[in-house]
Structure formats: structure tokens, C-alpha cells
Rosetta silent file (secondary structure, phi, psi, omega in degrees, C-alpha in Angstrom):
SEQUENCE: MSRGKIKIFLALLLVVLLAGTGWRLLLGPVDNPGRPVRVRVPEHSTGRQVAVLLREAGLIRSVDAFVLYARVYNLEQRLQAGYYVLSTGQSLPEIAGQLVRGSNTQVAITIPEGYTLAQIAALLQRQLGVAPAAFWQQVSRGEVSRPYLRDLPAGMRRLEGYLFPDTYLFSADMPPREMIAAMLQRFDQVNRELGLEQKAARRGLTLHQLVTVASLVEKEARLDSERPLIAGVIYNRLHRGMPLQVDATVLYALGRHKEKVYYKDLQVDSPYNTYRYKGLPPGPIAMPGRASLLAAAQPASTNYLYYVARPDGSHAFAADLATHERNRRLYQP
SCORE:     score description
SCORE:     0.000 S_00000001
   1 L     0.000  165.086 -162.830   40.078   38.028    9.573 S_00000001
   2 L   -81.540  161.935  130.527   38.348   36.772   13.272 S_00000001
   3 H     2.986  -87.662  158.810   36.276   33.630   13.402 S_00000001
   4 H   -18.996  -26.783 -178.642   33.787   36.014   15.035 S_00000001
   5 H   -97.831  -43.200  156.518   33.935   38.519   11.712 S_00000001
   6 H   -64.769  -31.446 -173.744   33.649   35.816    9.366 S_00000001
   7 H   -85.883  -14.939 -172.184   30.764   34.236   11.022 S_00000001
   8 H   -92.560  -35.992  171.235   29.353   38.240   10.972 S_00000001
   9 H   -44.836  -46.325 -138.086   30.410   38.355    7.122 S_00000001
  10 H   -86.693  -35.157  159.230   28.361   35.264    5.969 S_00000001
  11 H   -82.317   14.807 -173.008   25.214   36.542    7.493 S_00000001
  12 H  -109.499  -49.723  177.161   25.332   39.813    6.457 S_00000001
  13 H   -75.637    3.325  166.459   25.666   37.886    2.691 S_00000001
  14 H   -47.066  -70.695  173.405   23.383   35.252    3.718 S_00000001
  15 H   -11.109 -101.700 -170.004   21.120   39.001    4.223 S_00000001
  16 H   -30.432  -57.410 -139.200   21.765   40.296    0.661 S_00000001
  17 H   -62.457  -50.696 -175.807   22.012   37.360   -1.004 S_00000001
  18 H   -89.835   35.192  144.139   18.239   35.988    0.318 S_00000001
  19 H  -126.958  -13.948 -172.583   16.631   39.309    0.059 S_00000001
  20 H   -80.475  -38.432 -159.483   18.155   40.070   -3.400 S_00000001
  21 L   -94.271   -8.278 -158.379   17.067   36.701   -4.818 S_00000001
  22 L   144.885   -1.914 -171.778   13.686   35.757   -2.630 S_00000001
  23 H    -0.566  -64.209 -148.531   14.285   34.738    1.084 S_00000001
  24 H   -93.519   -6.632 -174.485   11.334   32.331    1.352 S_00000001
  25 H   -54.012  -58.428 -160.067   11.866   31.519   -2.170 S_00000001
  26 L  -101.126   22.374  136.220   15.373   29.652   -1.536 S_00000001
  27 L  -132.213   13.371 -171.611   14.416   28.549    1.470 S_00000001
  28 L   -90.710 -174.114  173.688   10.886   27.544    1.716 S_00000001
  29 L   -58.606  126.502  179.020    9.542   24.185    0.240 S_00000001
  30 L   -53.279  -57.796 -142.535   10.437   22.933   -3.779 S_00000001
  31 L  -123.249 -172.701  173.425    6.942   21.330   -3.801 S_00000001
  32 L  -174.168  116.787   11.170    3.725   21.526   -1.919 S_00000001
  33 L   -67.604  -30.039  154.902    2.771   19.256    0.141 S_00000001
  34 L   111.158 -156.397 -134.716    6.081   17.702   -2.209 S_00000001
  35 L  -149.416  136.802 -178.682    6.896   13.800   -2.568 S_00000001
  36 E   -75.185  161.508  164.568    9.171   11.851   -0.452 S_00000001
  37 E  -138.788  133.544  179.362   12.660   11.213   -1.261 S_00000001
  38 L  -108.703  108.306 -156.767   15.349    9.228   -0.287 S_00000001
  39 L  -139.553  176.842   46.076   18.853    9.752   -0.503 S_00000001
  40 L    84.632  -29.342 -164.627   22.491    9.181    1.169 S_00000001
  41 L   -28.273  139.603  168.959   25.026   10.963    2.541 S_00000001
  42 L   -90.688  160.056 -144.801   28.064    9.566    2.137 S_00000001
  43 L   -70.915  154.144  141.779   30.300    9.331    5.677 S_00000001
  44 L    73.407   42.000  163.363   32.782   12.803    6.072 S_00000001
  45 L   -74.153  133.315  128.842   30.771   15.280    3.128 S_00000001
  46 L  -122.840 -168.095 -175.883   31.029   18.144    3.231 S_00000001
  47 L   -17.209  -53.355  177.191   28.997   20.931    3.516 S_00000001
  48 L   -71.864  -18.248 -151.563   28.847   21.904    0.159 S_00000001
  49 H   -91.547  -66.045  178.493   28.868   18.190   -1.034 S_00000001
  50 H   -28.772  -23.705 -163.996   25.403   17.557    1.209 S_00000001
  51 H  -115.770   -6.591  179.480   23.893   20.522   -0.858 S_00000001
  52 H   -74.242  -65.975 -124.529   25.219   19.484   -4.320 S_00000001
  53 H   -90.008  -10.087  173.974   23.544   15.974   -3.466 S_00000001
  54 H   -84.301  -90.842  164.491   20.052   18.045   -2.209 S_00000001
  55 H    10.512  -52.454  172.588   19.945   19.856   -4.806 S_00000001
  56 L   -53.995  -59.634  172.577   20.679   17.157   -6.774 S_00000001
  57 L   -62.633   -9.296 -156.333   17.574   15.568   -5.316 S_00000001
  58 L    72.985    9.409  130.354   15.361   17.931   -5.620 S_00000001
  59 L    39.299 -121.313  169.865   15.440   18.969   -2.509 S_00000001
  60 L  -141.522 -178.355 -141.118   16.333   22.178   -2.167 S_00000001
  61 L  -130.854   61.391 -168.138   16.166   24.840   -4.968 S_00000001
  62 L   171.397   74.402  134.848   19.803   26.761   -3.963 S_00000001
  63 L    13.159  -85.482 -157.292   23.173   25.058   -3.263 S_00000001
  64 H   -59.045  -13.686 -176.134   24.877   28.311   -2.502 S_00000001
  65 H  -111.943   -5.881  163.637   22.200   29.274    0.219 S_00000001
  66 H  -105.688  -16.663  109.938   22.123   26.085    1.699 S_00000001
  67 H    14.825  -87.473 -169.254   26.143   26.630    1.896 S_00000001
  68 H   -46.005  -53.839 -155.479   25.430   29.606    3.483 S_00000001
  69 H   -91.424  -31.969  161.948   22.972   28.774    6.073 S_00000001
  70 H   -55.541  -55.362 -167.107   24.908   25.374    7.518 S_00000001
  71 H   -47.711  -57.161  176.800   28.044   28.314    7.762 S_00000001
  72 H   -35.089  -82.722 -148.101   25.684   30.902    9.999 S_00000001
  73 L   -85.119   18.057  161.476   24.257   28.335   12.163 S_00000001
  74 L    62.836    5.997  176.582   27.788   26.427   12.610 S_00000001
  75 L   -86.481   47.398 -166.278   25.715   23.372   11.265 S_00000001
  76 L   -99.438  -42.433  177.630   28.814   21.789    8.562 S_00000001
  77 L   -57.500  -39.498 -140.178   30.128   19.829   11.380 S_00000001
  78 L  -129.759    1.907  168.923   27.328   18.334   12.687 S_00000001
  79 L   -72.366  169.930 -177.966   25.604   17.524    9.460 S_00000001
  80 L  -113.612  171.451  176.098   25.216   13.396    9.885 S_00000001
  81 L  -101.862  131.973  171.494   26.129   10.457    7.552 S_00000001
  82 L   155.293 -164.621 -173.741   23.127    7.356    6.576 S_00000001
  83 L  -135.395  134.218 -176.179   20.023    7.490    4.664 S_00000001
  84 L   -84.890  173.688  133.970   16.916    9.523    5.132 S_00000001
  85 L  -135.470  150.424  177.755   13.692    9.968    3.223 S_00000001
  86 E  -100.157  114.676  178.358   12.941   13.562    2.951 S_00000001
  87 E  -116.778  137.354  170.778   10.669   15.243    1.836 S_00000001
  88 L    -3.785  -65.114 -157.958    9.825   17.627   -1.020 S_00000001
  89 L   -92.826   -6.343  142.393    7.268   19.769    0.744 S_00000001
  90 L   -55.205  137.938  150.991   10.574   20.323    3.150 S_00000001
  91 L   -71.882 -175.961 -170.489   11.933   23.743    3.962 S_00000001
  92 H  -109.519  -31.327  173.438   15.916   23.880    3.578 S_00000001
  93 H   -56.007  -74.237  170.136   15.742   25.042    7.662 S_00000001
  94 H    23.108 -100.134 -177.559   14.477   21.152    7.891 S_00000001
  95 H   -64.904  -53.687  174.430   16.075   19.715    6.151 S_00000001
  96 H   -55.239  -36.894  179.167   19.181   20.636    7.527 S_00000001
  97 H   -30.220  -45.460 -161.704   17.555   20.213   10.843 S_00000001
  98 H   -71.708  -58.944  157.910   17.048   16.569    9.976 S_00000001
  99 H    -0.764  -72.293 -179.436   20.397   16.399    8.879 S_00000001
 100 H   -63.233  -52.267 -159.073   22.347   17.397   12.382 S_00000001
 101 L  -129.514   55.991 -151.144   20.374   14.935   13.905 S_00000001
 102 L   127.531  154.188  118.360   20.152   11.980   12.010 S_00000001
 103 L   -61.977  141.035 -146.131   18.700    9.454   10.086 S_00000001
 104 L   -99.993   14.292 -146.704   15.356    9.269   10.133 S_00000001
 105 L   -57.547  -24.977 -147.523   15.379    5.649    8.561 S_00000001
 106 L  -108.288  143.657  165.594   12.601    4.161   10.543 S_00000001
 107 L  -146.650  110.735 -174.544    9.049    4.786    9.267 S_00000001
 108 L   -33.219  149.463 -175.832    5.435    3.435   10.034 S_00000001
 109 E  -175.331  110.566 -174.629    3.763    2.549    6.618 S_00000001
 110 E  -107.427  119.685  167.808    0.092    0.972    7.211 S_00000001
 111 L  -111.320  127.437 -155.736   -1.337   -1.043    4.840 S_00000001
 112 L   -54.836  172.014  153.970   -4.588   -0.734    4.567 S_00000001
 113 L   -61.773  126.230  123.359   -7.358   -3.923    4.318 S_00000001
 114 L   131.517  -31.813  173.039   -8.797   -4.788    1.263 S_00000001
 115 L   -25.746  170.647  154.729   -5.265   -2.870   -0.446 S_00000001
 116 L  -136.880  164.340 -173.697   -3.878   -4.544   -3.560 S_00000001
 117 L   -73.180  -43.327  172.357   -0.412   -4.650   -4.715 S_00000001
 118 L     0.652  -82.381 -134.634   -0.740   -1.970   -7.242 S_00000001
 119 L   -66.316  -41.919 -164.134   -2.247    0.404   -3.981 S_00000001
 120 L   -43.729  -86.318 -156.846    1.438   -0.943   -1.804 S_00000001
 121 L   -31.850 -108.511  165.747    3.590   -0.050   -4.786 S_00000001
 122 L   -13.820  -61.999  169.398    2.336    3.685   -4.836 S_00000001
 123 H   -27.699  -63.704  175.500    1.864    3.679   -1.384 S_00000001
 124 H   -34.379  -64.626 -177.008    6.001    2.607   -0.644 S_00000001
 125 H   -72.780   -8.545 -161.304    6.533    5.001   -3.327 S_00000001
 126 H   -82.195  -68.109 -161.612    4.657    8.063   -1.943 S_00000001
 127 H   -51.099  -46.882 -175.120    5.872    7.453    1.723 S_00000001
 128 H  -111.022  -40.579  159.426    9.669    6.008    1.304 S_00000001
 129 L   119.118   39.833 -174.893   10.286    6.854   -2.198 S_00000001
 130 L   -53.403  109.624  167.320   10.607    3.125   -3.387 S_00000001
 131 L   -88.244 -156.865 -133.233   10.256    2.936   -6.746 S_00000001
 132 H   -94.290  -21.092 -139.226    7.626    1.277   -8.216 S_00000001
 133 H  -107.112   -8.990  164.221    9.873   -0.867  -11.056 S_00000001
 134 H   -76.929  -46.595  167.082   12.244   -2.738   -7.475 S_00000001
 135 H   -47.109  -59.288  166.759    9.055   -3.406   -6.442 S_00000001
 136 H   -71.004  -27.921  153.327    7.532   -4.962   -9.044 S_00000001
 137 H   -39.036  -50.640  162.271   10.732   -6.917   -9.616 S_00000001
 138 H   -58.247  -85.392  173.792   10.972   -8.623   -6.154 S_00000001
 139 H    -9.451  -77.711 -170.964    7.148   -9.181   -6.588 S_00000001
 140 H   -85.218   -8.936 -168.578    7.269  -11.158   -9.542 S_00000001
 141 H  -150.709   41.819 -166.996   10.670  -12.744   -9.803 S_00000001
 142 L  -116.103  159.083  177.572   11.911  -12.375   -6.212 S_00000001
 143 L   -88.013   88.662 -138.734   12.852  -15.531   -4.525 S_00000001
 144 L  -123.622  135.747 -167.184   10.141  -16.891   -1.846 S_00000001
 145 L  -102.629  -34.028 -169.180   10.580  -20.011    0.853 S_00000001
 146 L  -105.577  149.380  177.666    6.973  -21.090    1.221 S_00000001
 147 L   -52.405  -17.423  169.710    5.649  -23.767   -0.265 S_00000001
 148 L   -98.870   14.638  171.013    2.326  -22.210   -0.845 S_00000001
 149 L  -115.467   -5.108 -145.410    3.993  -19.546   -2.882 S_00000001
 150 L  -112.368   19.921  178.275    6.332  -21.942   -4.479 S_00000001
 151 L  -129.662   -8.147  175.755    3.807  -23.516   -7.562 S_00000001
 152 L   -80.609  135.123  160.996    2.579  -19.976   -7.988 S_00000001
 153 L    -4.478  107.825  168.941    2.710  -18.665  -11.288 S_00000001
 154 L   -79.053 -165.668 -162.426    5.610  -15.666  -11.527 S_00000001
 155 L   134.919  165.495  163.579    4.198  -12.468  -12.667 S_00000001
 156 L   -27.499  -79.295  160.313    2.548   -9.343  -11.359 S_00000001
 157 L   -75.214   49.508  176.134   -0.109  -11.203   -8.762 S_00000001
 158 L  -105.474   20.573  159.324    1.564  -14.007   -7.777 S_00000001
 159 L  -112.567  -11.255  164.656    1.444  -12.104   -3.999 S_00000001
 160 L   -52.068  110.273 -131.239   -1.281  -10.866   -4.301 S_00000001
 161 L   131.077  -64.760 -145.385   -3.241  -11.806   -1.185 S_00000001
 162 L   -86.557  -12.434 -159.557   -0.240  -12.755    0.581 S_00000001
 163 L  -120.148  118.873 -156.167    1.359   -9.348    2.167 S_00000001
 164 L  -116.565  105.454 -144.979   -0.753   -8.434    5.055 S_00000001
 165 L   -59.742  155.182 -174.747   -1.842   -5.630    6.260 S_00000001
 166 L  -162.159 -158.611  168.944   -1.138   -4.242    9.378 S_00000001
 167 E  -119.470  136.121  174.874    1.468   -1.049   10.077 S_00000001
 168 E   -86.860  123.200  162.426    5.262   -1.610    9.670 S_00000001
 169 L   -95.911   91.835  171.805    8.831    0.063   10.613 S_00000001
 170 L   -84.504  143.079 -177.108   10.497    0.451    7.098 S_00000001
 171 L   -98.842  172.467  167.386   14.060    2.138    7.093 S_00000001
 172 L   -72.603  -26.328  164.901   14.748    4.539    4.550 S_00000001
 173 L   -92.412   15.645 -144.638   17.985    1.922    2.974 S_00000001
 174 L  -119.858  106.432  167.799   15.896   -1.305    3.612 S_00000001
 175 L   -38.480  138.223 -172.804   15.357   -2.939    0.169 S_00000001
 176 L   -78.576   12.080  173.934   11.869   -3.546   -1.266 S_00000001
 177 L   -99.092  -50.441  179.392   12.778   -7.301   -0.960 S_00000001
 178 H   -78.862  -20.475  167.907   12.796   -7.263    2.691 S_00000001
 179 H   -50.232  -85.004   68.168    9.580   -4.830    3.347 S_00000001
 180 H    98.667  -79.514 -169.675    8.190   -8.005    0.987 S_00000001
 181 H   -80.041   -4.989  167.405    9.231  -10.556    3.840 S_00000001
 182 H   -73.866  -28.527 -164.001    8.227   -8.561    6.932 S_00000001
 183 H   -68.611  -26.806 -170.096    4.505   -8.601    4.978 S_00000001
 184 H   -95.891    3.887  174.006    4.660  -12.314    4.291 S_00000001
 185 H   -78.688  -39.237  170.164    6.417  -12.548    7.563 S_00000001
 186 H   -84.467   -6.788  165.601    3.229  -11.255    9.476 S_00000001
 187 H   -79.866  -73.730 -152.166    0.987  -13.384    6.957 S_00000001
 188 H    -8.086  -51.544 -135.377    3.145  -16.753    8.504 S_00000001
 189 H   -64.335  -46.588 -160.966    2.429  -15.195   11.786 S_00000001
 190 H   -70.465  -45.520  156.319   -1.610  -15.252   11.007 S_00000001
 191 H   -18.195  -88.116  167.143   -1.592  -18.124    9.014 S_00000001
 192 H   -66.858  -16.638  165.867   -0.224  -20.221   12.008 S_00000001
 193 H   -80.145  -22.814 -171.838   -2.165  -18.548   14.082 S_00000001
 194 L  -101.690   16.967  172.012   -6.075  -19.264   12.665 S_00000001
 195 L    35.469   71.798  164.486   -4.650  -22.546   11.338 S_00000001
 196 H   -62.067  -55.007  177.067   -5.510  -21.598    7.254 S_00000001
 197 H  -104.223   14.088  158.186   -4.345  -24.465    5.918 S_00000001
 198 H   -89.527  -48.203  163.976   -5.655  -27.131    7.480 S_00000001
 199 H   -39.957  -59.581  165.847   -9.284  -25.221    8.254 S_00000001
 200 L   -30.024  -41.809 -154.061   -8.501  -24.593    3.969 S_00000001
 201 L  -105.476    7.485 -173.082   -7.881  -28.528    3.654 S_00000001
 202 L  -101.370  -84.700  163.376  -11.049  -29.651    5.808 S_00000001
 203 L   -47.576   50.945  155.291  -13.119  -27.733    3.125 S_00000001
 204 L    53.318   -7.302  145.322  -11.244  -29.697   -0.103 S_00000001
 205 L    -9.009   62.692 -171.936   -9.632  -26.228    0.026 S_00000001
 206 L   -78.976 -152.531 -151.012   -6.037  -25.220   -0.776 S_00000001
 207 H   -70.759  -42.205 -150.739   -4.408  -22.180    1.145 S_00000001
 208 H   -96.610   18.400  165.130   -4.586  -20.040   -1.815 S_00000001
 209 H   -56.366  -66.675  176.557   -8.173  -20.875   -3.054 S_00000001
 210 H   -14.277  -85.971  173.589   -9.075  -19.836    0.874 S_00000001
 211 H   -14.316  -62.938  168.437   -6.899  -17.003    0.571 S_00000001
 212 H   -30.093  -79.473 -174.886   -8.679  -16.256   -2.377 S_00000001
 213 H   -49.411  -29.674 -154.103  -12.490  -16.054   -1.238 S_00000001
 214 H   -64.085  -64.255 -132.130  -11.008  -14.071    1.961 S_00000001
 215 H   -76.797   18.262 -145.696  -10.035  -11.525   -0.426 S_00000001
 216 H  -121.423  -45.694  177.684  -13.593  -11.497   -2.467 S_00000001
 217 H   -87.422   -9.920  178.034  -15.092  -10.825    0.856 S_00000001
 218 L   -73.377   -4.725 -146.765  -12.642   -8.235    2.095 S_00000001
 219 L  -106.784  -29.687  173.006  -13.887   -6.845   -0.878 S_00000001
 220 L  -120.859  -50.985 -171.046  -17.684   -6.547   -0.317 S_00000001
 221 L   -87.877  161.800  171.133  -18.060   -6.368    3.523 S_00000001
 222 L  -107.556  -43.858  142.259  -17.922   -3.376    5.705 S_00000001
 223 L   -39.472   80.877  178.710  -19.330   -5.513    8.645 S_00000001
 224 H   -17.138  -56.315 -168.343  -17.308   -7.873   10.622 S_00000001
 225 H   -55.868  -33.372 -171.232  -20.756   -9.566   11.772 S_00000001
 226 H   -66.553   13.110 -141.151  -21.141   -9.579    7.322 S_00000001
 227 H  -119.168  -40.415  177.449  -18.089  -11.166    6.829 S_00000001
 228 H   -63.572  -43.172 -171.695  -18.833  -14.903    7.509 S_00000001
 229 H   -70.576  -30.127 -160.436  -22.581  -14.389    5.540 S_00000001
 230 H  -102.205  -17.813  152.912  -20.619  -13.252    2.790 S_00000001
 231 H   -60.749  -38.203  178.784  -18.396  -16.014    3.256 S_00000001
 232 H   -56.624  -58.442  163.593  -20.998  -18.210    3.258 S_00000001
 233 H   -86.154   16.523  172.552  -22.354  -17.556    0.092 S_00000001
 234 H   -96.560  -93.143  162.058  -19.928  -17.192   -1.845 S_00000001
 235 H   -12.111  -88.003 -178.972  -19.294  -21.238   -0.905 S_00000001
 236 H   -34.727  -57.474  140.760  -22.974  -21.819   -1.536 S_00000001
 237 H     5.500  -63.967  173.114  -22.734  -20.508   -4.375 S_00000001
 238 H   -71.360  -52.792  144.661  -19.590  -22.519   -5.633 S_00000001
 239 H     5.063  -87.815  169.044  -21.359  -25.560   -4.189 S_00000001
 240 L   -51.094  -15.638 -166.072  -23.956  -24.820   -6.857 S_00000001
 241 L    98.778  -34.426  176.311  -22.485  -24.214   -9.786 S_00000001
 242 L   -47.178  146.206  171.029  -22.931  -20.480   -9.811 S_00000001
 243 L   -81.605  158.243 -170.845  -21.011  -18.140  -11.007 S_00000001
 244 L   -80.808   13.116 -162.127  -20.140  -16.205   -8.458 S_00000001
 245 L     2.279   67.682  155.744  -20.938  -12.387  -10.213 S_00000001
 246 L   -77.950  135.059 -162.086  -18.444   -9.940   -7.344 S_00000001
 247 L   -90.449  -23.023 -147.799  -18.790   -6.696   -8.964 S_00000001
 248 L   -82.770  -24.678 -174.521  -15.124   -6.242   -6.947 S_00000001
 249 L   -80.900  -31.956  156.227  -13.641   -9.110   -9.191 S_00000001
 250 H   -35.021  -69.562 -174.263  -15.098   -6.960  -12.355 S_00000001
 251 H   -75.612    0.894  165.711  -12.990   -3.802  -11.109 S_00000001
 252 H  -111.057  -25.895  151.819   -9.911   -5.705  -10.641 S_00000001
 253 H   -44.234  -84.015 -102.624  -10.067   -7.612  -13.820 S_00000001
 254 L  -113.563  -63.001  159.726  -10.832   -3.981  -15.275 S_00000001
 255 L   105.048   20.498  147.528   -7.532   -2.580  -13.247 S_00000001
 256 L  -133.574 -144.865  179.354   -9.174    0.510  -11.715 S_00000001
 257 L  -153.855  135.882 -145.119  -11.120    1.277   -9.624 S_00000001
 258 L  -116.526  152.413  178.265  -14.972    2.678  -10.465 S_00000001
 259 L   -92.643   -0.123  165.624  -17.761    3.827   -7.949 S_00000001
 260 L  -170.502  130.359 -176.549  -20.487    1.660  -10.385 S_00000001
 261 L   -59.519  176.862  157.789  -20.157   -1.159  -12.356 S_00000001
 262 L  -127.266 -160.430 -155.798  -21.833   -1.099  -15.266 S_00000001
 263 L  -114.343  -57.418  179.986  -23.400   -3.680  -17.625 S_00000001
 264 H   -53.280  -91.502 -154.100  -20.556   -2.614  -20.675 S_00000001
 265 H   -86.591   70.422 -126.201  -18.328   -3.706  -17.811 S_00000001
 266 H   172.545  -21.110  165.396  -19.593   -7.177  -16.837 S_00000001
 267 L  -146.849   52.153  126.688  -17.730   -8.455  -20.425 S_00000001
 268 L   -12.529  136.662  176.020  -14.548   -8.134  -19.502 S_00000001
 269 L  -115.359   81.059 -139.034  -12.851  -10.233  -20.942 S_00000001
 270 L  -128.018  133.542  133.418  -10.635  -11.450  -17.582 S_00000001
 271 L   -24.975  -36.360  169.811  -10.470  -14.705  -16.005 S_00000001
 272 L   -87.746 -101.037 -131.251  -11.498  -12.827  -12.635 S_00000001
 273 L     6.182  122.354  134.902  -15.133  -11.957  -14.067 S_00000001
 274 L   -70.029  -15.645 -168.012  -16.679  -13.586  -12.024 S_00000001
 275 L   -96.498   34.471  152.756  -19.856  -12.626  -13.687 S_00000001
 276 L  -158.948    6.738  151.834  -18.559  -14.711  -16.617 S_00000001
 277 L  -133.852  144.700 -154.055  -16.642  -16.803  -15.577 S_00000001
 278 L   -88.727  174.900 -164.259  -17.910  -19.323  -12.483 S_00000001
 279 L    94.958  151.844  158.852  -15.359  -21.080  -10.082 S_00000001
 280 L   -55.638  166.503 -175.557  -13.234  -18.432   -8.144 S_00000001
 281 L   -91.381 -168.991 -165.489  -10.983  -16.389  -10.039 S_00000001
 282 L   -55.212  -54.295  169.978   -7.222  -17.420  -10.623 S_00000001
 283 L  -173.910 -127.853 -163.606   -6.639  -15.844   -7.160 S_00000001
 284 L   -84.867  155.164  176.253   -7.037  -13.120   -4.343 S_00000001
 285 L  -117.613    1.337  157.694   -7.837   -9.808   -5.817 S_00000001
 286 L   179.771  131.260 -157.624   -6.638   -7.736   -2.406 S_00000001
 287 L   -51.847  120.410  160.568   -4.838   -8.425    0.698 S_00000001
 288 L   -67.356   93.652 -177.149   -7.497   -9.897    3.194 S_00000001
 289 L   -23.336 -138.258  174.198   -7.664   -8.851    6.646 S_00000001
 290 L  -107.854  -80.749  150.218   -7.691  -11.039    9.612 S_00000001
 291 H    12.280  -65.877 -174.440  -11.570  -10.706    9.974 S_00000001
 292 H   -67.202  -39.227 -160.578  -11.824  -11.513    6.261 S_00000001
 293 H   -90.011  -32.649  142.359   -9.414  -14.515    6.059 S_00000001
 294 H   -25.621  -64.137  170.289  -11.192  -15.596    8.999 S_00000001
 295 H   -60.508 -116.563 -134.546  -14.942  -15.695    7.595 S_00000001
 296 H   -29.304   -4.476  175.472  -13.160  -17.614    5.074 S_00000001
 297 H  -114.756  -40.806  154.605  -12.543  -20.423    7.182 S_00000001
 298 L  -139.996  112.909  172.402  -15.228  -20.376    9.025 S_00000001
 299 L  -124.876  167.465 -162.318  -18.144  -19.054    7.297 S_00000001
 300 L   -62.620  146.210  164.927  -21.516  -18.865    8.234 S_00000001
 301 L  -134.712  122.239 -179.711  -24.197  -21.653    7.538 S_00000001
 302 L  -118.351  157.288  164.902  -26.737  -20.541    5.995 S_00000001
 303 L   -98.974    8.277  142.535  -28.501  -21.337    2.835 S_00000001
 304 L   -25.321  120.420 -166.898  -28.125  -17.719    1.159 S_00000001
 305 L  -116.128  -18.658 -140.896  -27.351  -17.247   -2.145 S_00000001
 306 L  -165.096  107.860  172.936  -27.960  -13.686   -2.645 S_00000001
 307 L  -126.740  151.884  162.527  -26.815   -9.983   -0.793 S_00000001
 308 L  -168.990  159.098 -137.754  -26.968   -7.008   -1.802 S_00000001
 309 L  -104.847  157.237 -165.829  -26.073   -3.942   -0.487 S_00000001
 310 L   -81.566 -169.887  172.833  -27.845   -0.977    1.412 S_00000001
 311 L   -75.972  -36.885 -177.927  -27.076    2.523    1.632 S_00000001
 312 L   -40.571  -33.799 -137.883  -25.644    2.076    5.211 S_00000001
 313 L   103.193  -17.520 -175.678  -23.062   -0.478    3.715 S_00000001
 314 L   -71.906  166.285 -154.145  -25.203   -3.667    5.468 S_00000001
 315 L  -121.777  159.328  151.533  -25.682   -6.675    3.030 S_00000001
 316 L  -124.372  112.917  -85.355  -29.941   -7.524    2.879 S_00000001
 317 L  -151.463  130.279 -177.306  -29.188  -11.062    2.576 S_00000001
 318 L  -158.735  172.987 -158.419  -32.058  -14.139    0.517 S_00000001
 319 L   -86.479  -60.889 -171.762  -32.420  -17.051   -0.074 S_00000001
 320 L  -131.486  144.598  157.767  -34.253  -17.590   -3.567 S_00000001
 321 L   -55.183   12.388  153.848  -34.344  -14.582   -6.727 S_00000001
 322 L  -130.681  -19.001  167.062  -37.212  -12.844   -5.653 S_00000001
 323 L   -61.216  -50.826 -148.066  -36.294  -12.178   -1.775 S_00000001
 324 H   -65.164  -63.576 -177.223  -33.279  -10.884   -3.754 S_00000001
 325 H   -53.110    8.962 -178.043  -35.022   -9.005   -6.338 S_00000001
 326 H  -126.322  -19.528  156.776  -37.306   -7.345   -3.956 S_00000001
 327 L   -93.935  -99.862 -126.626  -34.128   -6.176   -1.896 S_00000001
 328 L   -66.257  -55.599 -176.841  -32.631   -4.356   -5.122 S_00000001
 329 L   -78.324   28.187  148.328  -35.640   -2.525   -5.860 S_00000001
 330 L  -126.437  -33.725  152.786  -35.493   -1.177   -1.953 S_00000001
 331 L  -103.053   10.747  177.981  -31.745   -0.422   -1.704 S_00000001
 332 L  -126.591   30.748 -161.544  -31.239   -0.115   -5.414 S_00000001
 333 L   -59.859    0.000    0.000  -33.861    1.291   -7.544 S_00000001
């Protein structure tokens, strides 16, 4: 049988197969909207070997459908080896096309300001298929050479505050260790540019304490113009020995986000609960951005001790409790 006749035969076979089982089902995505899956196509893989790999990864429904599709469209010899980030939301033709174009390992990942380690772990799993266990292993016990991290205790919260929020190009085959190293390197750059360690020392703080203040500012502020004011309130309360009473620390202690903090939540027994324990929490509660780090390093000089959120996200500041209570009745009845 000639090559042309073989191709026609396979095309007819594909039509029969797909017509009998539902072509939309076999060629369509496995999930919608889908989840990312990291796969490695070894060198010299046959079309069937690639199909088996994709089926085992949950990316396609049928090995035979992929093999026939690849043969009919003359793709078998064009499938390229390498690492890929594919999605269960892609159709079989889309996946085959990606394997022909080659590895799509470079993916832009944006870490938003105010994200926690837990949120970053979920983001990397969602967009790159990074195994959470591998990420947490590196966070809690991975080797870090930075002097400011060396004395921090090993554990799940060790790098909280230091994975700088920014947009990164990560590859599908990049281990979590290198992703974390890239984010720490970006923090190092901002640290040098802003002179954070020197400014912290002038305030009698360690860098860790300054980053902790910056993380509180990050979670409390919505407007950049208010970040130095909120930082000033935090320092003023620390100097007076007043509890910080930052709601975001309670949510961090609870380990979950809530739209409203209730009085019962304030009773959670954790050193991160700044309603129960005076002073700064043991460490940062989120990843502060550049503006919050700068605000913690250069706070506004005021006599404010209180602030309350307005409905528009801004804050009303007060230097005494009576004014603060009036602001609360006005903006949070």
C-alpha cells in the first residue's frame, strides 16, 4: 500500500473512530478550565510513547486518538523532546501543536504584593504544576546563604516576607530551589537599592523586624500615600508599649482569610496575634512590596496612634482614643 493510500486509510479510520465514540469528547479538553501539568518528553520518543505519557498525565482521553491524529497530520516525526507546561484545559490538537512547536518552558509568573508563602505555593502549583511538598521542603530546610536569614529558625515560615513580589520568568523544568533563589535575589536588589539594613539599624531594628513592619503595612494599606502614615502609627504604638492590634495578624494566626474579624477571633492564642501579645509578631505575615518596605524604613513623623478604614479603602487617623472612637462610629457603624 502506498504512503498516500495509508494516509487516506488512517484518515478514514480516524473518522470512523471519532464518529463512533464522539469526536468532541476524544479531541476536546479533559477539564475545563483545566489545571497545569508539567511533563517531560524524552529524546527519541515515538508518537505512541508520547501519547501514553500524555494519557498517564491526564492530559488526553485516548492514546489511540492521539496516535491516529499525529499520523494523519504527519506530526509523529515532528514531536519535540523537552519540558512542557501543558493544561488539562487544552484540546488534543492544541497539545499536539505545542509539542510540535517545542518546549514552552518560559512562563511569566506574577507574585502579587501581600501574598503569603501559602498563596505563592498554591500559585506555583496552579500555573506551573509545582508540587507543594517540594516547595515547602525548600522553604523550611533549603540552603540559604543570606546573612539576614541565617539565624532564622527552620520551618514553614522561615522565608515569609522575603520572596519579593514581582513578575518572574520561570521554566517548567526549574526546581523550586531556583524559583525561590530568584525571588530572594530580587529582594536582595531592593534591599540594596533602598538601604534597608542601614535604615533599620538607625532605628534600632534588625532587617527582620523592619520587614515585619513592612508586611503589616502591606496588609493594612490600600493607598501608597498612607503607607508611611500607617508605619508611623505602628512605630508610635511600639514606642509607647501599646499592643499593635492589627487585624491582619489575627487572620495570619488563624491561617485563613475572612472578610471580617470577630471578637472571638481575637482570642486565638498565637504570638502572631497582636491583640493578645505586645510588640511585633515573630516575623512577617506577608510579602511586602517596595512601597511598604520604604514606608517601614522611612515612616511619617506624626503623633497618630490609631486609624480606621473608610468604605473607600482609605483611612482616618487619630492621635487620641476619643477621636478614634468618633471615626469608628462614622465609618464603621
